Coordinates of C-alpha atoms in Angstrom, one line a residue:
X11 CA -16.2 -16.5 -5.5
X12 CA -18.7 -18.4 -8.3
X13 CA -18.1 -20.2 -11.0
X14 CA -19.5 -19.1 -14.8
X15 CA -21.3 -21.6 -16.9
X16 CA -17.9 -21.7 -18.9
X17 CA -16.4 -22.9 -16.1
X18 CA -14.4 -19.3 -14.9
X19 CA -13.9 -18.9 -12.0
X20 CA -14.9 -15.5 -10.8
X21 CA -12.7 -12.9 -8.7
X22 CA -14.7 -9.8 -6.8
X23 CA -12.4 -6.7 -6.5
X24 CA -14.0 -4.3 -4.3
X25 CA -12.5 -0.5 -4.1
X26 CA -13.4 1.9 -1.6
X27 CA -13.0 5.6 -1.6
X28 CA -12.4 7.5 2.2
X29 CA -13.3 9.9 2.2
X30 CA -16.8 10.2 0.3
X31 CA -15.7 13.1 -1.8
X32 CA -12.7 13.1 -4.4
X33 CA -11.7 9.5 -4.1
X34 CA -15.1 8.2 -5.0
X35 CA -15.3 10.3 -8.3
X36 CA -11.8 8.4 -9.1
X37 CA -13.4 5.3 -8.1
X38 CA -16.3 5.6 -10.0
X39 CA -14.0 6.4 -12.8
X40 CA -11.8 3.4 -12.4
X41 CA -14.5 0.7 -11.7
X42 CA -15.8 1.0 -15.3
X43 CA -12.4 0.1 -17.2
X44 CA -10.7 -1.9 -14.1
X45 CA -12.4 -5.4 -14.7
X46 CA -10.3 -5.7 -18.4
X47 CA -6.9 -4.3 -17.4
X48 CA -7.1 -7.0 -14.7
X49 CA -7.9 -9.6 -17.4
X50 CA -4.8 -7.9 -19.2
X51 CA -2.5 -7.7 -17.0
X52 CA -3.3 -10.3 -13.9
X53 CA -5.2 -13.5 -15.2
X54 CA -7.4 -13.4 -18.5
X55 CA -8.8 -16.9 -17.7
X56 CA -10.6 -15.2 -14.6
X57 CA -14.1 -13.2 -15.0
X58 CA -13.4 -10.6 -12.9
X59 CA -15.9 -8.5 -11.2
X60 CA -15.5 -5.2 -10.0
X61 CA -17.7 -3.7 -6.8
X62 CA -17.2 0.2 -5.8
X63 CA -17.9 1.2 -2.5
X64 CA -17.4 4.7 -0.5
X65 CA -18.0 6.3 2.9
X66 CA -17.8 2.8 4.6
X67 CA -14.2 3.0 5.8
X68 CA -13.3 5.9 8.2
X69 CA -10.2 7.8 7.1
X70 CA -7.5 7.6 9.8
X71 CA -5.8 10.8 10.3
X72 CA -3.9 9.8 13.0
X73 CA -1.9 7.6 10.5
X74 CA -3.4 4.8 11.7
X75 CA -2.6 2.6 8.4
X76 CA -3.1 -0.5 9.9
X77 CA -6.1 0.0 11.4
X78 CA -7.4 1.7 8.5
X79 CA -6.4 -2.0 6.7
X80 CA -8.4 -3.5 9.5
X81 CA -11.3 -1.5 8.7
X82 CA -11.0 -2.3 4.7
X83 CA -10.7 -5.9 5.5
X84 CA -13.7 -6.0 7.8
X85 CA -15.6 -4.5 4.9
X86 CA -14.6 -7.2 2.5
X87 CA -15.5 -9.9 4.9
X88 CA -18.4 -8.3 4.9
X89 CA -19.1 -7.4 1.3
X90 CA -17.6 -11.1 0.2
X91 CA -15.2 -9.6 -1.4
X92 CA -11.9 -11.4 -2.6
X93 CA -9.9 -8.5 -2.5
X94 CA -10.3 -4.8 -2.1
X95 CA -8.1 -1.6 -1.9
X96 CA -8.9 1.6 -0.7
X97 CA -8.3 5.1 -2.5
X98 CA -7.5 8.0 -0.1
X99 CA -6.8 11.6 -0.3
X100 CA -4.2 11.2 3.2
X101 CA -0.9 12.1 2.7
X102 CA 0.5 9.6 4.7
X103 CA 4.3 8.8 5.4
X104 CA 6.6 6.0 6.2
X105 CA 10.2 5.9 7.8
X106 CA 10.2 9.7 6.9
X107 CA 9.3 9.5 3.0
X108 CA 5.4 9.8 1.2
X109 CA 3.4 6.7 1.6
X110 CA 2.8 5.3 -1.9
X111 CA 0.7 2.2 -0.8
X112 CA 0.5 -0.6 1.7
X113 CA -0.7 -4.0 1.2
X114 CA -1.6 -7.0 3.6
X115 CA -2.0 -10.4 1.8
X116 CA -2.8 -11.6 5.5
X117 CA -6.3 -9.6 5.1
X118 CA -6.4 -9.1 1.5
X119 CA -6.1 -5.7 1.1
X120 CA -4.0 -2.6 0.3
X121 CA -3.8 1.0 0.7
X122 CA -3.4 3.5 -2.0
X123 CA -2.5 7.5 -0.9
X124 CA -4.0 9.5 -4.1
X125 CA -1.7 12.2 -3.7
X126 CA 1.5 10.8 -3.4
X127 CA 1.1 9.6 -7.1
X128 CA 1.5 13.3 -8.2
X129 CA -1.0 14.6 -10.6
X130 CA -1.7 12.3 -12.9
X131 CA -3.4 10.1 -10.5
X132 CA -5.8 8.1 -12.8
X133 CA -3.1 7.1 -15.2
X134 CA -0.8 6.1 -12.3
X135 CA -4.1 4.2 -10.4
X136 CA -3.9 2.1 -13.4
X137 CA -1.1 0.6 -13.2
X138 CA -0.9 0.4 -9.1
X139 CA -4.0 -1.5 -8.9
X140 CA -3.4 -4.4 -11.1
X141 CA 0.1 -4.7 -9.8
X142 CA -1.6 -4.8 -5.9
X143 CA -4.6 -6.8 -6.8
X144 CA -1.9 -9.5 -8.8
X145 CA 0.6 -9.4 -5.8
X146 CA -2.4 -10.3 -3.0
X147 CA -3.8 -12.8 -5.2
X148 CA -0.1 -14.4 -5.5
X149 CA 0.5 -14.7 -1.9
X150 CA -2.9 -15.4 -1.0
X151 CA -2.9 -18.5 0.8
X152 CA -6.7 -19.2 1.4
X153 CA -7.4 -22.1 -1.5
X154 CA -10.7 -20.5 -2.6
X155 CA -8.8 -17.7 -4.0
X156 CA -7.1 -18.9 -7.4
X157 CA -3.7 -17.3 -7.7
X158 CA -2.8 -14.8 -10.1
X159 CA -2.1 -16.1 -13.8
X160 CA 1.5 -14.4 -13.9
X161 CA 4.5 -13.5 -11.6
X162 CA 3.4 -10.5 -9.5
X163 CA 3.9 -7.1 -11.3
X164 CA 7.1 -4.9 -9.7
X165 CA 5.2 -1.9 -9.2
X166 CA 8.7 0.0 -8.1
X167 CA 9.9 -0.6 -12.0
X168 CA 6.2 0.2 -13.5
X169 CA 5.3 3.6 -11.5
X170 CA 7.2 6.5 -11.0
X171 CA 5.7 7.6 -8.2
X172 CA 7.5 4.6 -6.2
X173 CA 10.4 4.3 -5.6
X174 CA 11.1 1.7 -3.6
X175 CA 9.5 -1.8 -1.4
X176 CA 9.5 -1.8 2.0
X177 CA 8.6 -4.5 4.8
X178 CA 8.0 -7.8 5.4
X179 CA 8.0 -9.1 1.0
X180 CA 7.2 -13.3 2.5
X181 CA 4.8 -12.4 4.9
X182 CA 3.1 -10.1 2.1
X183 CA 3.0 -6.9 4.2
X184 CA 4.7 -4.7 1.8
X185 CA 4.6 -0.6 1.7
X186 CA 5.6 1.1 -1.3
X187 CA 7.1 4.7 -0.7
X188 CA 8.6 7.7 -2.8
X189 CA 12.0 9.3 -2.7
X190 CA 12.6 11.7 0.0
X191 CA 13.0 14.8 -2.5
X192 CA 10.7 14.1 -5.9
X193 CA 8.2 12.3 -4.1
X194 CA 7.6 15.4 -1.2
X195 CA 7.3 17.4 -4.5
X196 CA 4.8 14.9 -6.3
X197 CA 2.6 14.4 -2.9
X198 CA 2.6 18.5 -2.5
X199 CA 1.0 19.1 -6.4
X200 CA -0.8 15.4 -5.5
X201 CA -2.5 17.5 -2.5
X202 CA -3.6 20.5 -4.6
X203 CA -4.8 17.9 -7.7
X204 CA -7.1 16.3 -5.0
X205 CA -8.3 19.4 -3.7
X206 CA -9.0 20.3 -6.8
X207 CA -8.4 24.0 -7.3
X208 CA -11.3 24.0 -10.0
X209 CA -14.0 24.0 -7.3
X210 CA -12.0 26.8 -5.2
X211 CA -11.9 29.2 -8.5
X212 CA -15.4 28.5 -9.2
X213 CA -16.8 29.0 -5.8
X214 CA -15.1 32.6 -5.5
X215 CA -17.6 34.5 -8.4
X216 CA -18.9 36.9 -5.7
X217 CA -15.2 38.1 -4.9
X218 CA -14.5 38.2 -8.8
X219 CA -18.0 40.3 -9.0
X220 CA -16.6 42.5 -6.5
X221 CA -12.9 42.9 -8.1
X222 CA -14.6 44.0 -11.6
X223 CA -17.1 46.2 -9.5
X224 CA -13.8 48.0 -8.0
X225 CA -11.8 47.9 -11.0
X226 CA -15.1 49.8 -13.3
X227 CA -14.7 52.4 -10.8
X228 CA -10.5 52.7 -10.8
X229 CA -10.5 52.8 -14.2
X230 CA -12.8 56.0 -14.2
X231 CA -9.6 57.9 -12.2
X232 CA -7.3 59.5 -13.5
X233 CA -5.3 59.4 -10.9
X234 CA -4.8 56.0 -11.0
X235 CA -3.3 56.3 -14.8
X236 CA -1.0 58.8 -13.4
X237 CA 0.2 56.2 -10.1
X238 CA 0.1 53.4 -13.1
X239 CA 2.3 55.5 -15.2
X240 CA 4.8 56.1 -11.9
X241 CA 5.3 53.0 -10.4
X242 CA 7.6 50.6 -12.1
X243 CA 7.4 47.0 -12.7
X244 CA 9.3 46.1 -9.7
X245 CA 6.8 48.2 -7.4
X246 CA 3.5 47.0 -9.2
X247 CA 4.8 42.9 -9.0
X248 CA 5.1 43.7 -5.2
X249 CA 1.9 45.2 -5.2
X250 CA 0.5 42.4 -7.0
X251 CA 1.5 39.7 -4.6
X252 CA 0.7 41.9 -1.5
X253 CA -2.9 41.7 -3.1
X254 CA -3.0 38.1 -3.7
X255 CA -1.2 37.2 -0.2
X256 CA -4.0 39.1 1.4
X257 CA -7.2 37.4 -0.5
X258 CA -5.6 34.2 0.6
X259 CA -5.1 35.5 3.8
X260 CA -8.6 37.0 4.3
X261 CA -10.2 33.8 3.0
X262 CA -8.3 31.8 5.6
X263 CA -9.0 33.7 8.4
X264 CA -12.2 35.0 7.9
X265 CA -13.8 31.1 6.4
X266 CA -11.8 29.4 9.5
X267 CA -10.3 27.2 6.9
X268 CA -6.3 26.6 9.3
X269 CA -6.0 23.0 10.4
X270 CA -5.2 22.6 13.9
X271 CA -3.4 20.1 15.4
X272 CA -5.3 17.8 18.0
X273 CA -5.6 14.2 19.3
X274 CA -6.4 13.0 15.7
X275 CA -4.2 14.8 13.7
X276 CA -0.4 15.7 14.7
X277 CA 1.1 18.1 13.8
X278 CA 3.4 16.8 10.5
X279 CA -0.2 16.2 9.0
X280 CA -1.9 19.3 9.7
X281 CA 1.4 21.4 8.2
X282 CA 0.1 19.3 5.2
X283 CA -3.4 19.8 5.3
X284 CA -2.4 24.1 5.8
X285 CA 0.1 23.7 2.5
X286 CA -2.4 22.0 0.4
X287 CA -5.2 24.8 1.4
X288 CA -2.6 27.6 1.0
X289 CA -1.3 26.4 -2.5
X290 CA -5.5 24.8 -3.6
X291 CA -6.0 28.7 -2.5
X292 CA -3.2 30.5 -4.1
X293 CA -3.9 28.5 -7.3
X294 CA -7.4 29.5 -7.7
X295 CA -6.6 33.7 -6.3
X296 CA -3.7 33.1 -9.3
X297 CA -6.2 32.2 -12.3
X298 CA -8.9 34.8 -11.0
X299 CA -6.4 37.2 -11.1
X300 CA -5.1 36.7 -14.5
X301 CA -9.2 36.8 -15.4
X302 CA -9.5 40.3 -13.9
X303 CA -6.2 41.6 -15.7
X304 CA -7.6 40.2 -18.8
X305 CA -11.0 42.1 -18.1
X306 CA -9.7 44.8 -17.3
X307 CA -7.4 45.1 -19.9
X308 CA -10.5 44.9 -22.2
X309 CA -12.4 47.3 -20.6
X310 CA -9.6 50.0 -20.3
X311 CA -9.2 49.5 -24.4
X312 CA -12.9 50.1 -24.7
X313 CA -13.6 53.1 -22.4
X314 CA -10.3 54.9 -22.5
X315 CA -10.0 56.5 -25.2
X316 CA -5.8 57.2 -26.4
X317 CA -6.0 60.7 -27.0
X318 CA -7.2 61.6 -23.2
X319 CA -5.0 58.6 -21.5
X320 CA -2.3 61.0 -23.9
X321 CA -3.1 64.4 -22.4
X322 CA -3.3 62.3 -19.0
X323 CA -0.3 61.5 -18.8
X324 CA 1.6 64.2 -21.0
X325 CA 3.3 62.0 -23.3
X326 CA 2.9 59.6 -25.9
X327 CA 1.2 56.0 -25.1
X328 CA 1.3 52.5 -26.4
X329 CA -0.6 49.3 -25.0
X330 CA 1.5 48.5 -22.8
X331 CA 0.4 51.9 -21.3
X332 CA -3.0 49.9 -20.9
X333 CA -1.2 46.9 -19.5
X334 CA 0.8 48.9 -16.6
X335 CA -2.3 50.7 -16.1
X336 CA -4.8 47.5 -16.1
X337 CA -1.8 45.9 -13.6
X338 CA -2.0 48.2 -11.0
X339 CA -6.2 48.3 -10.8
X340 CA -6.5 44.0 -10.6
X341 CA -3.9 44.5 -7.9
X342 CA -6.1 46.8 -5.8
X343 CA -9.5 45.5 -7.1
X344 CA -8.1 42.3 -6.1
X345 CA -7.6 43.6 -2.0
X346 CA -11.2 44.9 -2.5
X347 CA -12.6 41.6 -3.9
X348 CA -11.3 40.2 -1.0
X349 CA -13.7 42.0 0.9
X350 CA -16.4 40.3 -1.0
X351 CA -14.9 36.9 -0.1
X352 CA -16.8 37.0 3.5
X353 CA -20.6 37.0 1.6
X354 CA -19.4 33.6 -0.2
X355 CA -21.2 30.4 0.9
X356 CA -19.5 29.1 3.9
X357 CA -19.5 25.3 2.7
X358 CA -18.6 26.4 -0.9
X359 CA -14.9 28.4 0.6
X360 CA -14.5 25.5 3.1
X361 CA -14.1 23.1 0.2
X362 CA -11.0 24.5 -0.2
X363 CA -9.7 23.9 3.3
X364 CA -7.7 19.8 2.4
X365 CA -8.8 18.7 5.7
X366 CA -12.5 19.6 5.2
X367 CA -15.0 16.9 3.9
X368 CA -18.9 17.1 4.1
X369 CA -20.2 14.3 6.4
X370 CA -20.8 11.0 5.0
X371 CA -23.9 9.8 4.4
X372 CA -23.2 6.1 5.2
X373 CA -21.5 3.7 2.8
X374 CA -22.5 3.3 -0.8
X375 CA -22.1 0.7 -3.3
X376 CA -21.8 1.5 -7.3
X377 CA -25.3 -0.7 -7.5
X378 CA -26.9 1.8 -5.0
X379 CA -25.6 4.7 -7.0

């Protein structure tokens, strides 16, 4: 801590992202506007300063919160830090419910689990971290550290995400944890927002090359027209997701991207780590899909003219003739694209895999960046 030339005392915030991947874009994100929601909403007659920091503190996948906490707290003896919090993309769990966050005015830290806030992470971040940042500088007892302006912010009554304290509220080591029901649901959609499906959809354009490629050449058959024409909507919605089930499948199986469990990650975790992957992949195989129909539909309008799709199929059509017939070639283009999944760049599918992260590079600091 310094003092300014008006006489301000001056607080350092340090917030570090494990791993070095998705947490430390939100970092970077939240450093820039943090310093003036803390003068807002914690003290405004402090100049705080706001440090960001990431691939310094080792994710724990053993659930190893406190020694994770340990870690942080190293760090910010380290860093000369008065505070700092961590972002993390674990879905960690307390007494059986999602981990929101943990805090430790003992070492001057806390904990926040990205994906039990849900999807809208960034707007939930900020108000979590003024209300943790406020409640260690309340029951900080080292006198260098001034106390927060303000009576420390009831995060359970400001986020939705929590809903309810738990532990020790005098000795400051306090966890804040969902409900057993909404907050599974928020930290499953959390998981897929961190994974960030985006990444997964772009990453797949040689299997969507390979879908059009098959679907050009249904669309030149006429006996698909005639199996289009056959098959009702029932049939063709369980060909559909017979299609997409087996792209998932064939990505999974042929990218190695199924968690197992081992000495670092149990078994609860790694049922997590497969769910986020399955949904991050089911997501993306979704939106490609509807990008092939769309296509296809397109390209059936264009090259089929109505007269011969008529004599075809011996009867008068309309476009939703095109539709059923578009339907059933993104559901078989879509097995054959999958084919085309195993020439995709190994790193780019195993992005998709939750429990995957490219090696850090050591820690960095927002100055190094």
């Amino acid at each position: 801590m310094a003092t300014t030339d008006q006489h301000r005392p001056e607080i350092v915030v340090g917030l570090v992202a494990t791993p070095p991947d998705y947490p430390a874009q939100v970092v970077a994100r939240l450093t820039s506007e943090l310093a003036e929601r803390l003068s807002e909403r914690v003290d405004a007659d402090v100049r705080w300063t706001v440090r960001g920091s990431w691939g310094d503190v080792a994710p724990r996948r053993d659930g190893g919160v406190e020694t994770l906490l340990d870690d942080l707290a190293h760090r910010r003896v380290d860093a000369r830090w008065d505070v700092a919090i961590c972002l993390t993309d674990l879905p960690l769990h307390t007494e059986r419910v999602p981990l929101v966050a943990q805090m430790s005015a003992r070492r001057r830290v806390a904990m926040v689990s990205l994906p039990a806030l849900g999807l809208r992470q960034l707007r939930a971040l900020r108000a979590v971290v003024p209300g943790l940042v406020g409640r260690l500088l309340t029951d900080a007892s080292e006198e260098r550290v001034p106390p927060a302006g303000g009576a420390p912010v009831e995060l359970a009554g400001q986020v939705a995400a929590i809903h309810r304290v738990v532990g020790e509220a005098g000795a400051g080591e306090l966890g804040y944890v969902a409900s057993r029901l909404i907050g599974r649901v928020r930290l499953v959609t959390g998981m897929v927002r961190a994974n960030r499906p985006g990444r997964a959809l772009l990453g797949l354009s040689k299997l969507l090359v390979g879908a059009f490629g098959t679907a050009a050449f249904a669309l030149t058959t006429n006996t698909i027209w005639q199996m289009g024409d056959a098959l009702g909507g029932l049939r063709l919605t369980v060909i559909m997701f017979l299609g997409l089930t087996a792209l998932v499948t064939w990505l999974i199986v042929a990218h190695d991207l199924w968690e197992k469990p081992d000495r670092e990650t149990s078994a609860k975790l790694a049922r997590l780590f497969n769910l986020g992957t399955i949904l991050t992949l089911a997501l993306a195989a979704a939106v490609s899909y509807l990008v092939l129909f769309t296509g296809t539909v397109l390209a059936a309008l264009l090259l089929i003219d109505t007269s011969v799709l008529k004599q075809t199929l011996q009867r008068p059509v309309a476009f939703t003739d095109y539709l059923m017939l578009a339907w059933i070639i993104s559901s078989l283009a879509t097995v054959g694209g999958a084919i085309g999944s195993g020439l995709e760049d190994e790193d780019t599918v195993r992005a998709a895999a939750y429990g995957y992260h490219p090696e850090p590079g050591g820690w960095r600091d927002e100055k190094d960046a």
